[in-house]
mmCIF file of C-alpha atoms in Angstrom:
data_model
loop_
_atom_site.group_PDB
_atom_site.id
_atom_site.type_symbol
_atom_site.label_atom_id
_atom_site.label_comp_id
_atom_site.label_asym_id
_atom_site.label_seq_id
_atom_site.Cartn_x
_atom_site.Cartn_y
_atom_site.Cartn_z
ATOM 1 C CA UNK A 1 28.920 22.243 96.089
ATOM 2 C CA UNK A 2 25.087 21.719 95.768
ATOM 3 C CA UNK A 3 24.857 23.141 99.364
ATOM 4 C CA UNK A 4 27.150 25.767 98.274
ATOM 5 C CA UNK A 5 24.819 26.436 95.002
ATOM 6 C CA UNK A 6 21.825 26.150 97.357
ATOM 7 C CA UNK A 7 22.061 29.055 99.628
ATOM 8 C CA UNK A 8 23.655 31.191 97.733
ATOM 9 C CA UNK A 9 20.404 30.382 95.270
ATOM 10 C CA UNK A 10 18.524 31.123 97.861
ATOM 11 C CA UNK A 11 20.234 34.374 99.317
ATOM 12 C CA UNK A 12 19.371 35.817 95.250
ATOM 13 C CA UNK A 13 16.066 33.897 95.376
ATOM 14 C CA UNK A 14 16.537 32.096 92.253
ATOM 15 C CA UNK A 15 14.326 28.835 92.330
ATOM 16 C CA UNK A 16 15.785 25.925 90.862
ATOM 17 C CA UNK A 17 15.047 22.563 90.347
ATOM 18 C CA UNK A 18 17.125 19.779 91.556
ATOM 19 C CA UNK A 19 19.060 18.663 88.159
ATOM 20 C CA UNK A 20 19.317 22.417 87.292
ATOM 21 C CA UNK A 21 21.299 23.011 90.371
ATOM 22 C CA UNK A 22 23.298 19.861 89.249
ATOM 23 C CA UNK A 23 23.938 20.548 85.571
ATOM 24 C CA UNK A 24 25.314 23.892 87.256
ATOM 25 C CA UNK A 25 27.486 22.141 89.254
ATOM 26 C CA UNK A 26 28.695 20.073 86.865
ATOM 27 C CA UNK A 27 29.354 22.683 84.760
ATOM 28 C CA UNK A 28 31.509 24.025 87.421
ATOM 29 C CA UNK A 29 33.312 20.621 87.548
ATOM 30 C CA UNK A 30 33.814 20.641 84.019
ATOM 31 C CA UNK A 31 35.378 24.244 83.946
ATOM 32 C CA UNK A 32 37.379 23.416 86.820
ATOM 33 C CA UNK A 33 38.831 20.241 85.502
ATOM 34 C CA UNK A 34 39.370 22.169 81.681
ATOM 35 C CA UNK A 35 40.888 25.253 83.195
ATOM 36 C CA UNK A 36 44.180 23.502 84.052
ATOM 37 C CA UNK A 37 45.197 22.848 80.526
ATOM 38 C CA UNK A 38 43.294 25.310 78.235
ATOM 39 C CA UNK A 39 43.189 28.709 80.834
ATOM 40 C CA UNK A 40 39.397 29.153 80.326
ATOM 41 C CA UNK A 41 39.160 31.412 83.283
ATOM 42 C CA UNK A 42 40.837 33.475 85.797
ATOM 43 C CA UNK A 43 38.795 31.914 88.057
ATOM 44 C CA UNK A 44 40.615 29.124 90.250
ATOM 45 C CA UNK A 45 37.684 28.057 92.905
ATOM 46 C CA UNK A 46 35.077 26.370 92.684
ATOM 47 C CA UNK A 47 33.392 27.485 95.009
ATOM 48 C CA UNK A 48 34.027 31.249 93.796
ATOM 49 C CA UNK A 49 33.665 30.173 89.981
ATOM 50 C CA UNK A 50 29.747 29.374 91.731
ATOM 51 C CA UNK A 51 29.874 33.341 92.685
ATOM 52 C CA UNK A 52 31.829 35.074 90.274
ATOM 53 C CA UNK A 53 30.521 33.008 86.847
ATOM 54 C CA UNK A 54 27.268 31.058 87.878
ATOM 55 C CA UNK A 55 25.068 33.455 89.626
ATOM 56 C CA UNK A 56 26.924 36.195 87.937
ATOM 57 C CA UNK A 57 25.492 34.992 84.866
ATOM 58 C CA UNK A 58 21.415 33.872 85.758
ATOM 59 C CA UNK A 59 20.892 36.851 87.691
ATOM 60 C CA UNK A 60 20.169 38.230 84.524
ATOM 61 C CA UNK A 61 17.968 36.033 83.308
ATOM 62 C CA UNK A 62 14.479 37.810 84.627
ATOM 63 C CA UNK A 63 15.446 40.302 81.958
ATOM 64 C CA UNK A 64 15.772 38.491 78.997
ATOM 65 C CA UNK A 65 12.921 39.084 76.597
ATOM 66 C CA UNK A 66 12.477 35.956 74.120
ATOM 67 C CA UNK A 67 13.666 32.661 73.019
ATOM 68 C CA UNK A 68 16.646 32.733 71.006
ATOM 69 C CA UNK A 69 19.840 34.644 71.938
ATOM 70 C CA UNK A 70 23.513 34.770 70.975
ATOM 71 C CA UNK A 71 26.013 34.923 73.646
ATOM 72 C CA UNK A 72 29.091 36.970 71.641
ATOM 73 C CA UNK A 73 32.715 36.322 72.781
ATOM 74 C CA UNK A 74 31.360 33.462 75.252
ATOM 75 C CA UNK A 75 34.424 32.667 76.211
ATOM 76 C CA UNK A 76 33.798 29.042 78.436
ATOM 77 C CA UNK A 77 30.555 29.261 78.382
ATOM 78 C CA UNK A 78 29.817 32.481 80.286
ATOM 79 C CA UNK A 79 26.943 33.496 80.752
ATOM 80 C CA UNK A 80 25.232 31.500 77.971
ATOM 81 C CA UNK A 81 25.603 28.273 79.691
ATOM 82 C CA UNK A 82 24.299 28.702 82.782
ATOM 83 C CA UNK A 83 21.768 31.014 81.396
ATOM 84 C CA UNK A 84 20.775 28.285 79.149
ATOM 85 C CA UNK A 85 20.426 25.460 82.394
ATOM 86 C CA UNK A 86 18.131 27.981 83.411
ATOM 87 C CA UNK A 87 15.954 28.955 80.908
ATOM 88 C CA UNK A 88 15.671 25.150 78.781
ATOM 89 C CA UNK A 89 12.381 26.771 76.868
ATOM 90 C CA UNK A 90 14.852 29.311 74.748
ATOM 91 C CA UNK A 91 17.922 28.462 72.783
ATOM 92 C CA UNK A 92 21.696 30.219 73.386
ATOM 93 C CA UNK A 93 23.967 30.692 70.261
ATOM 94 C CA UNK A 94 27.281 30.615 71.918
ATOM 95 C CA UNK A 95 29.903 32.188 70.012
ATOM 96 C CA UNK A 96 33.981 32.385 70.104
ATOM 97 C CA UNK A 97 36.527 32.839 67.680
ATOM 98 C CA UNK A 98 38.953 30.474 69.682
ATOM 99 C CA UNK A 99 38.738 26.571 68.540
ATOM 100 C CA UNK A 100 39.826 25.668 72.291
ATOM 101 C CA UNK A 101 36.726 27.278 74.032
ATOM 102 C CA UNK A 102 34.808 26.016 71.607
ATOM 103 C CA UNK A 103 36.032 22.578 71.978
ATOM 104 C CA UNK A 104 35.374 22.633 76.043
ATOM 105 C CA UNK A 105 31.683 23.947 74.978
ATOM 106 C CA UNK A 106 30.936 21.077 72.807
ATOM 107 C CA UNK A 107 31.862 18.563 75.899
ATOM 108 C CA UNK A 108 29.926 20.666 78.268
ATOM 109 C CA UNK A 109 26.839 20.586 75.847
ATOM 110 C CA UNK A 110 27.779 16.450 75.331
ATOM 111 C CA UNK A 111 27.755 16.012 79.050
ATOM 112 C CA UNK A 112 25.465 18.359 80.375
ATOM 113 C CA UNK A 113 22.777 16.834 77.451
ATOM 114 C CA UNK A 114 22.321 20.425 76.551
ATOM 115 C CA UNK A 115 19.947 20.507 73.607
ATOM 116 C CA UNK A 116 19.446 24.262 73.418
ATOM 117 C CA UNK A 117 23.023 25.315 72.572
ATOM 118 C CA UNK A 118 24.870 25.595 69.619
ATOM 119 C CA UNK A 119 28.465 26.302 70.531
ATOM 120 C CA UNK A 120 30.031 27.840 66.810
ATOM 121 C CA UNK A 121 33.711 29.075 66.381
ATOM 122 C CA UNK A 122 33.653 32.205 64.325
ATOM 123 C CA UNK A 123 34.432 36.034 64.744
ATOM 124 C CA UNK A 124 31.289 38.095 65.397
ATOM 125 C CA UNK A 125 31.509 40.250 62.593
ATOM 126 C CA UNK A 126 31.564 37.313 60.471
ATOM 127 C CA UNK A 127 28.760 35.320 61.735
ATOM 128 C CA UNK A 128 25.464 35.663 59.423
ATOM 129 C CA UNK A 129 22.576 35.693 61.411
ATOM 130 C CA UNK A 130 19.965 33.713 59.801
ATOM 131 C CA UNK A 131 17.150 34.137 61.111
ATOM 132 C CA UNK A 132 18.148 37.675 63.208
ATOM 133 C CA UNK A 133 18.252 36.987 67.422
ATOM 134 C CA UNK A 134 15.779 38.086 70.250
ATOM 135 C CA UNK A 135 18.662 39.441 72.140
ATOM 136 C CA UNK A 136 22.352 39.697 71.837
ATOM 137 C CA UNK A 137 24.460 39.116 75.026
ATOM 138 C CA UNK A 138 27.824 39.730 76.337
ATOM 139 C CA UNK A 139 29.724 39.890 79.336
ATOM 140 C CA UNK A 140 33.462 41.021 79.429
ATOM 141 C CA UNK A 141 33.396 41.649 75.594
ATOM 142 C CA UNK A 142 33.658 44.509 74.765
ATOM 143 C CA UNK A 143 32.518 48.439 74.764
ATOM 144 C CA UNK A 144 29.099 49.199 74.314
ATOM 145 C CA UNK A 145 30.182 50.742 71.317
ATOM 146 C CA UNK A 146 31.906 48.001 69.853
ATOM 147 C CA UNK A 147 29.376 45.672 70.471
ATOM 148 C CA UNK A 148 26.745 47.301 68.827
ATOM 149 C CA UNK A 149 28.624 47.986 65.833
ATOM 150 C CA UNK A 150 30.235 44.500 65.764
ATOM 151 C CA UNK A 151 26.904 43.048 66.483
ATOM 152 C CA UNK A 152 24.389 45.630 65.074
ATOM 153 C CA UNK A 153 23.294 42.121 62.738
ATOM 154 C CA UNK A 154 22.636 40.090 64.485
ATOM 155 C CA UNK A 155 19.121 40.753 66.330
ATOM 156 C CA UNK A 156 15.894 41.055 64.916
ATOM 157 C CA UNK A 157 14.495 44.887 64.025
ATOM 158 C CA UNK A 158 12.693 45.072 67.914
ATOM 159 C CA UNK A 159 16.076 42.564 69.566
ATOM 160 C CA UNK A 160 17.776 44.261 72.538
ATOM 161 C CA UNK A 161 21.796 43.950 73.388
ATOM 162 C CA UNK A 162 22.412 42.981 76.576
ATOM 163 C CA UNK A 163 25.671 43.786 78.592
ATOM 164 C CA UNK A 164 26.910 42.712 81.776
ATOM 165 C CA UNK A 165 29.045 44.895 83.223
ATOM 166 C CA UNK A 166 30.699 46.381 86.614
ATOM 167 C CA UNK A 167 30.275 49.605 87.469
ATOM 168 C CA UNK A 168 27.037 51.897 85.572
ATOM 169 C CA UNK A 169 29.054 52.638 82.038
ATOM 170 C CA UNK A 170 27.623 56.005 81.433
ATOM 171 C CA UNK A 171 31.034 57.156 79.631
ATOM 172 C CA UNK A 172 29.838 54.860 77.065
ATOM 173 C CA UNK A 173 26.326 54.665 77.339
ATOM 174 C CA UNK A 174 27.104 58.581 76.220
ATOM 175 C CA UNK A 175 29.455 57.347 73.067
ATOM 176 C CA UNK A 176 26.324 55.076 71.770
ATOM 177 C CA UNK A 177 26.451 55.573 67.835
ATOM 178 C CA UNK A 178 23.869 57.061 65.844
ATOM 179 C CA UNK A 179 20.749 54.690 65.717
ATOM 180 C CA UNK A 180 20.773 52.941 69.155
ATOM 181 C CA UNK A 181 19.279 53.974 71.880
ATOM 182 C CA UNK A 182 19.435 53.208 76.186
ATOM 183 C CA UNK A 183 16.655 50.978 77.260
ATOM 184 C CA UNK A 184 17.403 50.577 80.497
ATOM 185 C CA UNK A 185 20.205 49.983 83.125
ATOM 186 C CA UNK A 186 19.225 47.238 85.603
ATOM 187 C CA UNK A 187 21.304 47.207 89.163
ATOM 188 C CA UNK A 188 22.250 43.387 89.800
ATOM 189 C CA UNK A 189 22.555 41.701 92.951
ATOM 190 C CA UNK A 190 24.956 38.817 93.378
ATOM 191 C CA UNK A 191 25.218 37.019 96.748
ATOM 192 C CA UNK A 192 28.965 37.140 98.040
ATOM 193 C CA UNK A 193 30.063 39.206 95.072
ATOM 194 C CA UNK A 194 31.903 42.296 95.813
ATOM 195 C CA UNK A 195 31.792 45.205 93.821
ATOM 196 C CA UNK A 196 28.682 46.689 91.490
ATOM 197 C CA UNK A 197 26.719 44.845 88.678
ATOM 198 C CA UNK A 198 25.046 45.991 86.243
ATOM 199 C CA UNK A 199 22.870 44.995 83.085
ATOM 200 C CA UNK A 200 22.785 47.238 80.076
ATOM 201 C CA UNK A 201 19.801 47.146 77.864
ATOM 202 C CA UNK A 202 20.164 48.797 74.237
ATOM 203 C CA UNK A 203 17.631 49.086 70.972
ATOM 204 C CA UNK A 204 18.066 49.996 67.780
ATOM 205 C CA UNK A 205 16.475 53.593 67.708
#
């Protein structure tokens, strides 16, 4: 699996050190082992669960601006965890209103010895933000719409959302509600993934 994680590392030219690549292997171990009793993720592979979730998730990271973020309707983990392995220096809120994810994200923070996320069961729109986030992040979660209007507390005056999605959203990019505006869309690259990435970058206007 390191091998695995290795070139396909490389192929993206992500740099990582030696227990990063392991704590994202593990990871993968973990969410393998979990995902026979408490259906975390379509996934099945480990070795595509190293494609489709892991680099999935850090290719973003370059784009990230600042040091605390909230991953909303995380799901397993995804992409706050392995964004988190990657960037130790900032700290990943990761939320989910189901008690089993949340559950499998307090072991992977226990056995990973992940001290820079705080895995917290709640629904979005109920979640007080105290102090307000650098950036708001999502994958799979929802519209851009929604998730700006769900979310629209939760970063700081100058925080950006940040969505992973497939194909370029402009259908919704176009529906954004009064009072946010497009940053930027940011064309991903994942090794061995088929189909289009993308990263969409919103601001309050």
């Amino acid at each position: 699996m390191i091998n695995k994680l290795s070139a396909l590392l490389n192929a993206a030219k992500i740099s990582l050190s030696d227990q990063q690549k392991q704590q994202l292997v593990d990871y993968v171990g973990l969410l393998h082992k979990w995902n026979k009793a408490y259906n975390l993720t379509s996934v099945r592979e480990p070795e595509q669960m190293l494609v489709r979730h892991i680099l999935d998730s850090i290719v973003v990271e370059p784009y990230l601006q600042g040091e605390r973020f909230i991953d909303v309707g995380t799901g397993p983990g995804l992409p706050g965890i392995p964004l988190a392995i990657v960037r130790p220096q900032a700290h990943f809120t990761l939320l989910d209103s189901l008690g089993k994810r949340v559950r499998f994200l307090r072991q992977v923070q226990h056995e990973l010895g992940l001290n820079n996320v705080t895995p917290v069961q709640s629904r979005v729109e109920a979640f007080p933000a105290e102090p307000p986030f650098d950036g708001v992040i999502s994958r799979a979660f929802a519209s851009l719409n929604d998730m700006v209007s769900w979310c629209h507390h939760l970063p700081m005056a100058d925080g950006c959302f940040y969505a992973l999605k497939g194909v370029r959203p402009d259908d919704e990019i176009a529906a954004l509600p009064a009072g946010f505006i497009l940053d930027s869309v940011i064309e991903l690259h994942v090794p061995e993934l088929e189909g289009e990435r993308h990263l969409v970058v919103i601001k309050r206007q």
